[in-house]
Phi, psi and omega in degrees: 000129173291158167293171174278148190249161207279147194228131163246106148290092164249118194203141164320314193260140176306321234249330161283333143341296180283300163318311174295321178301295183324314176333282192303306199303334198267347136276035162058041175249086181282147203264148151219142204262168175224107192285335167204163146015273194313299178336294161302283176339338179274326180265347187286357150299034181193025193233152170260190238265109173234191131278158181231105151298115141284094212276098197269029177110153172273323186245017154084045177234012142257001145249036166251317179291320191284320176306309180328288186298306168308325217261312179296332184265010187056030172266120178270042199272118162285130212255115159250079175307106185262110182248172190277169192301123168066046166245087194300303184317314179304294166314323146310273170336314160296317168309310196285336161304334177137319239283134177275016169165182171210136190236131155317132158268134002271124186258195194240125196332314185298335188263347174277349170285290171004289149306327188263359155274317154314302196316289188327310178280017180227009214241312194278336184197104183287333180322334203269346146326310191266008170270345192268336199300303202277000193268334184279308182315331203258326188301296164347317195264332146338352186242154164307153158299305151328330173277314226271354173307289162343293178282312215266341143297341188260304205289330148247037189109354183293147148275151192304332160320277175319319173318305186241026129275349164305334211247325160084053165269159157238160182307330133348283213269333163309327172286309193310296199328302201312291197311330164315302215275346181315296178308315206279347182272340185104297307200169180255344141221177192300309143326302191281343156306290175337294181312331175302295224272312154302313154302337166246055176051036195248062171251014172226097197282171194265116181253146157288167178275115180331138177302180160279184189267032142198123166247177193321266192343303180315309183268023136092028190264000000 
């Protein structure tokens, strides 16, 4: 009979620990936990090939380090970076570190198996990396200039206030956009944008020259 094949957690809380294990275990997985970082790291020259649910930290710089530290020691592991809810700067920073995806907390069992299979399957066949890649470009080419201005604002961390002041918008018209690309990705919310678009590496998109500082929308036309 084969093993189950393996999962690495790492996180502080116990409770969330226990809570992923289960998870996993209910998908024919076994979990092995890691209370931090340092932790995995002392073993992972001697552990074989998994996913790693990562817990990256409130501001993502202790799973930016540790990916770092794998990628340096030559352990080849896909890194599933787990950050708090909607903290998009964080999620970037992980993806541009190497991380092969990311989940919001709190996320839900179904989008955490969901990920760590995905994860399992692009691990085993990077073509399917570079399918995700050309699945963002094409999402991409669907947007107004003004929209993909948006995401690429959001893709780096911006909030919507800043956005439209950067942009020379009201916040107002920065809500429309999101909601445009929501539609226009197929998806049910502005997360599931993110993961498209962070996930195949499409986080710095191709823009037009900035608008005037108050456009039609903006002016309620």
């Amino acid at each position: 009979m084969a093993e189950a094949p393996i999962v690495y957690v790492v996180d502080d809380d116990a409770s969330v620990r226990a809570s992923i294990g289960f998870t996993m275990r209910s998908v024919g997985r076994r979990a092995i936990c890691f209370e931090s970082g340092q932790g995995l790291l002392e073993l992972a020259a001697a552990l074989p090939p998994a996913v790693v649910l990562l817990d990256v930290g409130q501001d993502g710089s202790e799973g930016v380090s540790v990916q770092r530290e794998l990628w340096r020691r030559g352990i080849d592991f896909p890194v599933v970076a787990m950050v708090g809810n909607s903290d998009t700067q964080t999620a970037v920073n992980a993806i541009n570190a190497g991380v092969s995806d990311f989940l919001l907390k709190p996320f839900s069992a179904q989008d955490l198996i969901a990920t760590v299979i995905e994860a399992e399957r692009r691990f085993r066949s990077p073509e399917r990396q570079h399918a995700r890649a050309q699945e963002a470009r094409a999402m991409l080419e669907r947007l107004t200039a003004p929209e993909r201005r948006v995401l690429a604002a959001v893709t780096s961390g911006m909030p919507n206030a800043e956005i439209a002041d950067e942009l020379g918008i009201s916040i107002r018209t920065v809500e429309v956009h999101r909601a445009m690309i929501v539609r226009k990705f197929e998806v049910q919310s502005f997360t599931s944008v993110l993961r498209i678009a962070l996930g195949g590496r499409v986080t710095h998109c191709p823009t037009a020259p900035r608008p005037p500082l108050h456009d039609a929308v903006a002016a309620g036309r």
